[in-house]
Amino acid sequence: MKYKYEFDQLIIELYGDVDEHYVKKIRDDIDFLISRQGISSVVFDFKNVSFVDSTGLGLIFGRYKKLLARKVELLLRNVPSHVDRVFRTSGVYSVCPKI
Amino acid sequence: MDNYFKMQIPAKSENEAFARNTLAAFVLPLSPTVEELNDLKTAVSEAVTNCVVHAYDGDGSVAIVAEIHDNMLFVTISDNGKGIEDVDKAREPMYTSGGDERSGMGFTIMETFMDSVEITSSLGQGTSVTMTKSFGVC
Ligand SMILES: Nc1ncnc2c1ncn2[C@@H]1O[C@H](COP(=O)(O)OP(=O)(O)OP(=O)(O)O)[C@@H](O)[C@H]1O
Ligand SMILES: [Mg+2]
């Protein structure tokens, strides 16, 4: 996982296979990053993601709920087609738009 | 050629990639499309992850049995863990016993990405998920 700020937007780049094994290693780091005040939106970038299963959906929905309380948007970017298929099945785009 | 394999692995998240990639390698002789391979890997990952996350409080194992007949894959993924009280409820989209960190979409993804999904479970005995998928027919 890598992150950067573009003005007041926090960009989080995920890498490799986003499954239970990966998510449990990065979840706390992501929560620390998104807890920072002054962020207007958070973007998950999937450019370098080779695989995602429902654990990745749980990561998104879990962060979405935390950010919703602070009215911070969560956006999904550079979603490859194999990841898109999982996302479309789950309806995640109805709360976290694809950009 | 008809074929089969059986394997047993510790129910640890480290093994999820091994399990889904093994199944992907197993069906290669059926000339799957990239999309079919991804669907299979995702469905297998869902079933194995459920064994890892839900089945045991401590250590346990996951058994995988796969068979190919003609262009059909049959795969059974099972554990000897705590079992599911209400399988119909567990299958519902968004149902999860896992709290805020799980989406409850695992079984829905298996049903969407495979041709059939059958679940048998008994409390205290374990859970077994059998899925089928045929390859190369559109
Ligand atoms: N192998 C299993 N052993 C015990 N309970 C299970 C097993 N597999 C599934 N369950 C039960 O069925 C429920 C639904 O499973 P499903 O995979 O659809 O969602 P989830 O695992 O909770 O969330 P997600 O898959 O989206 O991370 C689980 O919350 C759990 O209660
Ligand atoms: Mg699951």
Short mmCIF file of C-alpha atoms and ligand atoms in Angstrom, two decimals:
data_model
loop_
_atom_site.label_atom_id
_atom_site.label_comp_id
_atom_site.label_asym_id
_atom_site.label_seq_id
_atom_site.Cartn_x
_atom_site.Cartn_y
_atom_site.Cartn_z
CA MET A 1 0.00 0.00 0.00
CA LYS A 2 1.21 3.49 -0.84
CA TYR A 3 -0.41 6.81 -0.18
CA LYS A 4 -0.11 10.42 -1.18
CA TYR A 5 -2.01 13.65 -0.85
CA GLU A 6 -3.24 15.64 -3.83
CA PHE A 7 -4.27 18.88 -2.13
CA ASP A 8 -6.89 17.82 0.42
CA GLN A 9 -7.56 14.48 -1.28
CA LEU A 10 -5.96 11.35 0.20
CA ILE A 11 -4.99 8.78 -2.47
CA ILE A 12 -4.43 5.20 -1.29
CA GLU A 13 -2.90 2.83 -3.84
CA LEU A 14 -3.55 -0.86 -3.21
CA TYR A 15 -1.21 -3.54 -4.54
CA GLY A 16 -1.47 -7.18 -5.62
CA ASP A 17 -4.14 -9.54 -4.34
CA VAL A 18 -6.62 -7.72 -2.11
CA ASP A 19 -7.80 -10.68 -0.01
CA GLU A 20 -8.11 -11.44 3.70
CA HIS A 21 -4.37 -11.95 4.05
CA TYR A 22 -3.55 -8.54 2.57
CA VAL A 23 -6.43 -6.57 4.08
CA LYS A 24 -5.70 -7.60 7.65
CA LYS A 25 -2.16 -6.22 7.26
CA ILE A 26 -3.17 -2.82 5.89
CA ARG A 27 -6.53 -2.08 7.55
CA ASP A 28 -5.10 -0.36 10.63
CA ASP A 29 -2.67 1.74 8.58
CA ILE A 30 -5.52 2.89 6.34
CA ASP A 31 -7.67 3.76 9.34
CA PHE A 32 -4.85 5.82 10.74
CA LEU A 33 -4.44 7.69 7.43
CA ILE A 34 -8.14 8.43 6.96
CA SER A 35 -8.54 9.62 10.54
CA ARG A 36 -6.54 12.75 9.69
CA GLN A 37 -8.58 15.94 9.85
CA GLY A 38 -8.91 18.23 6.85
CA ILE A 39 -9.28 15.54 4.17
CA SER A 40 -12.07 16.31 1.69
CA SER A 41 -12.16 12.89 0.04
CA VAL A 42 -10.38 9.55 0.00
CA VAL A 43 -9.56 7.69 -3.23
CA PHE A 44 -8.74 3.98 -3.41
CA ASP A 45 -6.63 3.40 -6.51
CA PHE A 46 -6.81 -0.15 -7.98
CA LYS A 47 -4.32 0.31 -10.82
CA ASN A 48 -1.93 -2.29 -9.38
CA VAL A 49 -4.54 -4.71 -8.03
CA SER A 50 -4.43 -8.20 -9.56
CA PHE A 51 -7.28 -9.76 -7.59
CA VAL A 52 -10.07 -8.79 -5.22
CA ASP A 53 -12.65 -10.78 -3.28
CA SER A 54 -15.35 -9.87 -0.77
CA THR A 55 -12.73 -9.06 1.86
CA GLY A 56 -11.80 -6.12 -0.36
CA LEU A 57 -15.46 -5.11 -0.45
CA GLY A 58 -15.49 -5.27 3.34
CA LEU A 59 -12.49 -2.95 3.41
CA ILE A 60 -14.34 -0.44 1.21
CA PHE A 61 -17.71 -0.62 3.00
CA GLY A 62 -15.99 -0.43 6.40
CA ARG A 63 -14.03 2.73 5.46
CA TYR A 64 -17.13 4.19 3.76
CA LYS A 65 -19.09 3.92 7.03
CA LYS A 66 -16.32 5.56 9.03
CA LEU A 67 -15.96 8.41 6.53
CA LEU A 68 -19.71 8.94 6.14
CA ALA A 69 -19.94 10.16 9.74
CA ARG A 70 -17.48 12.94 8.83
CA LYS A 71 -19.09 13.59 5.43
CA VAL A 72 -15.89 12.58 3.63
CA GLU A 73 -16.44 10.90 0.25
CA LEU A 74 -14.79 7.60 -0.70
CA LEU A 75 -14.04 7.18 -4.42
CA LEU A 76 -12.74 4.22 -6.47
CA ARG A 77 -10.28 4.85 -9.29
CA ASN A 78 -8.49 2.86 -12.02
CA VAL A 79 -10.66 -0.23 -11.48
CA PRO A 80 -9.50 -3.08 -13.78
CA SER A 81 -12.21 -5.18 -15.46
CA HIS A 82 -11.76 -8.26 -13.24
CA VAL A 83 -12.15 -6.08 -10.14
CA ASP A 84 -15.05 -4.20 -11.73
CA ARG A 85 -16.96 -7.49 -12.07
CA VAL A 86 -16.76 -8.09 -8.31
CA PHE A 87 -17.68 -4.47 -7.56
CA ARG A 88 -20.69 -4.51 -9.89
CA THR A 89 -21.99 -7.71 -8.28
CA SER A 90 -21.86 -6.05 -4.86
CA GLY A 91 -23.45 -2.69 -5.63
CA VAL A 92 -20.50 -0.86 -4.09
CA TYR A 93 -20.67 1.88 -6.74
CA SER A 94 -24.00 3.08 -5.34
CA VAL A 95 -22.15 4.46 -2.31
CA CYS A 96 -18.56 4.81 -3.56
CA PRO A 97 -18.54 6.21 -7.13
CA LYS A 98 -16.01 5.09 -9.69
CA ILE A 99 -13.94 7.96 -11.07
CA MET B 1 -9.06 -36.19 -19.84
CA ASP B 2 -11.05 -36.66 -16.63
CA ASN B 3 -8.93 -35.68 -13.67
CA TYR B 4 -9.07 -35.05 -9.95
CA PHE B 5 -7.05 -33.86 -6.99
CA LYS B 6 -7.48 -33.63 -3.24
CA MET B 7 -5.65 -31.43 -0.81
CA GLN B 8 -5.80 -30.37 2.80
CA ILE B 9 -4.33 -27.12 4.06
CA PRO B 10 -4.29 -25.20 7.35
CA ALA B 11 -7.16 -22.69 7.56
CA LYS B 12 -4.85 -19.69 7.38
CA SER B 13 -5.17 -16.60 5.22
CA GLU B 14 -1.66 -17.26 3.83
CA ASN B 15 -3.16 -20.24 1.99
CA GLU B 16 -5.96 -18.41 0.18
CA ALA B 17 -3.80 -17.45 -2.80
CA PHE B 18 -2.33 -20.96 -2.96
CA ALA B 19 -5.81 -22.52 -3.03
CA ARG B 20 -7.31 -20.26 -5.74
CA ASN B 21 -4.20 -20.43 -7.92
CA THR B 22 -4.12 -24.23 -7.62
CA LEU B 23 -7.69 -24.45 -8.92
CA ALA B 24 -6.85 -22.05 -11.75
CA ALA B 25 -3.90 -24.26 -12.75
CA PHE B 26 -6.06 -27.38 -12.53
CA VAL B 27 -8.59 -26.12 -15.12
CA LEU B 28 -5.99 -24.83 -17.60
CA PRO B 29 -6.39 -27.91 -19.84
CA LEU B 30 -10.02 -26.83 -20.37
CA SER B 31 -8.76 -23.64 -22.10
CA PRO B 32 -10.63 -21.20 -19.84
CA THR B 33 -10.99 -17.56 -20.83
CA VAL B 34 -9.29 -14.95 -18.64
CA GLU B 35 -12.71 -13.99 -17.32
CA GLU B 36 -13.63 -17.59 -16.47
CA LEU B 37 -10.34 -18.00 -14.61
CA ASN B 38 -10.93 -14.85 -12.61
CA ASP B 39 -14.46 -15.94 -11.76
CA LEU B 40 -13.21 -19.32 -10.57
CA LYS B 41 -10.40 -17.80 -8.50
CA THR B 42 -12.78 -15.35 -6.87
CA ALA B 43 -15.37 -18.03 -6.01
CA VAL B 44 -12.71 -20.37 -4.58
CA SER B 45 -11.25 -17.51 -2.58
CA GLU B 46 -14.69 -16.79 -1.11
CA ALA B 47 -15.22 -20.36 0.04
CA VAL B 48 -11.71 -20.77 1.46
CA THR B 49 -11.83 -17.36 3.17
CA ASN B 50 -15.09 -18.37 4.85
CA CYS B 51 -13.33 -21.44 6.31
CA VAL B 52 -10.44 -19.24 7.47
CA VAL B 53 -12.60 -16.47 8.93
CA HIS B 54 -15.76 -18.17 10.21
CA ALA B 55 -15.20 -21.88 10.78
CA TYR B 56 -12.74 -22.04 13.66
CA ASP B 57 -11.92 -20.16 16.83
CA GLY B 58 -8.43 -21.65 16.85
CA ASP B 59 -6.53 -23.77 14.35
CA GLY B 60 -8.26 -25.90 11.75
CA SER B 61 -7.97 -27.16 8.23
CA VAL B 62 -9.63 -26.81 4.85
CA ALA B 63 -10.11 -29.73 2.48
CA ILE B 64 -10.40 -29.19 -1.27
CA VAL B 65 -11.50 -31.89 -3.67
CA ALA B 66 -11.76 -31.07 -7.36
CA GLU B 67 -12.80 -33.16 -10.34
CA ILE B 68 -12.99 -32.56 -14.04
CA HIS B 69 -15.47 -34.50 -16.18
CA ASP B 70 -15.50 -33.48 -19.83
CA ASN B 71 -15.60 -29.67 -19.68
CA MET B 72 -17.09 -29.49 -16.18
CA LEU B 73 -15.30 -28.65 -12.94
CA PHE B 74 -16.71 -29.88 -9.63
CA VAL B 75 -15.02 -28.44 -6.57
CA THR B 76 -15.84 -29.07 -2.91
CA ILE B 77 -14.34 -26.90 -0.19
CA SER B 78 -15.00 -28.05 3.35
CA ASP B 79 -14.05 -27.53 6.97
CA ASN B 80 -14.70 -29.32 10.27
CA GLY B 81 -15.58 -26.12 12.07
CA LYS B 82 -18.58 -24.70 13.86
CA GLY B 83 -21.07 -24.97 11.00
CA ILE B 84 -23.86 -22.62 9.88
CA GLU B 85 -27.11 -22.51 11.83
CA ASP B 86 -29.31 -21.19 9.02
CA VAL B 87 -27.89 -21.78 5.55
CA ASP B 88 -30.74 -19.99 3.72
CA LYS B 89 -30.11 -16.87 5.77
CA ALA B 90 -26.33 -17.12 5.30
CA ARG B 91 -26.87 -17.18 1.51
CA GLU B 92 -28.79 -13.90 1.51
CA PRO B 93 -26.88 -10.97 0.02
CA MET B 94 -25.45 -8.71 2.74
CA TYR B 95 -26.06 -11.20 5.55
CA THR B 96 -22.95 -11.45 7.69
CA SER B 97 -22.14 -12.50 11.22
CA GLY B 98 -18.82 -10.72 10.81
CA GLY B 99 -19.77 -7.17 11.80
CA ASP B 100 -18.65 -3.97 10.10
CA GLU B 101 -15.57 -5.39 8.37
CA ARG B 102 -17.43 -7.93 6.20
CA SER B 103 -19.84 -7.22 3.38
CA GLY B 104 -21.84 -10.46 3.48
CA MET B 105 -21.37 -10.87 -0.27
CA GLY B 106 -19.29 -14.07 -0.30
CA PHE B 107 -22.05 -16.57 -1.16
CA THR B 108 -23.64 -14.10 -3.61
CA ILE B 109 -20.32 -13.84 -5.46
CA MET B 110 -19.97 -17.65 -5.54
CA GLU B 111 -23.51 -17.93 -6.98
CA THR B 112 -22.88 -15.23 -9.58
CA PHE B 113 -19.49 -16.52 -10.74
CA MET B 114 -20.16 -20.28 -10.78
CA ASP B 115 -22.86 -22.39 -12.47
CA SER B 116 -24.11 -23.90 -9.22
CA VAL B 117 -23.39 -23.65 -5.49
CA GLU B 118 -24.56 -26.21 -2.94
CA ILE B 119 -24.01 -25.76 0.79
CA THR B 120 -24.33 -28.42 3.44
CA SER B 121 -23.59 -27.59 7.04
CA SER B 122 -24.26 -28.93 10.49
CA LEU B 123 -23.57 -27.22 13.77
CA GLY B 124 -20.41 -28.40 15.45
CA GLN B 125 -19.57 -30.64 12.47
CA GLY B 126 -18.56 -28.30 9.70
CA THR B 127 -19.51 -26.83 6.37
CA SER B 128 -19.10 -28.07 2.84
CA VAL B 129 -19.56 -25.99 -0.31
CA THR B 130 -19.74 -27.70 -3.70
CA MET B 131 -19.57 -25.57 -6.82
CA THR B 132 -19.64 -26.46 -10.50
CA LYS B 133 -18.58 -24.57 -13.59
CA SER B 134 -18.37 -25.61 -17.20
CA PHE B 135 -15.72 -24.14 -19.45
CA GLY B 136 -15.57 -23.35 -23.13
CA VAL B 137 -19.32 -23.14 -23.69
CA CYS B 138 -20.85 -19.75 -24.33
N1 LIG C 1 -17.27 -22.15 6.55
C1 LIG C 1 -18.13 -21.49 7.36
N2 LIG C 1 -18.23 -21.83 8.68
C2 LIG C 1 -19.09 -21.17 9.50
N3 LIG C 1 -19.89 -20.14 9.11
C3 LIG C 1 -19.83 -19.78 7.81
C4 LIG C 1 -18.96 -20.42 6.88
N4 LIG C 1 -19.13 -19.83 5.66
C5 LIG C 1 -20.06 -18.88 5.84
N5 LIG C 1 -20.49 -18.83 7.12
C6 LIG C 1 -21.57 -17.94 7.64
O1 LIG C 1 -22.30 -17.43 6.56
C7 LIG C 1 -22.28 -16.00 6.57
C8 LIG C 1 -22.32 -15.46 5.15
O2 LIG C 1 -21.11 -15.80 4.43
P1 LIG C 1 -20.65 -14.85 3.23
O3 LIG C 1 -19.37 -15.37 2.69
O4 LIG C 1 -21.78 -14.66 2.28
O5 LIG C 1 -20.42 -13.43 3.93
P2 LIG C 1 -19.26 -13.03 4.96
O6 LIG C 1 -18.17 -14.04 4.93
O7 LIG C 1 -19.88 -12.75 6.28
O8 LIG C 1 -18.75 -11.66 4.35
P3 LIG C 1 -17.79 -11.51 3.06
O9 LIG C 1 -17.72 -12.83 2.39
O10 LIG C 1 -18.48 -10.48 2.24
O11 LIG C 1 -16.48 -11.07 3.60
C9 LIG C 1 -21.02 -15.64 7.36
O12 LIG C 1 -21.12 -14.34 7.94
C10 LIG C 1 -21.01 -16.75 8.41
O13 LIG C 1 -21.90 -16.46 9.46
MG MG C 2 -17.34 -14.68 3.13
#
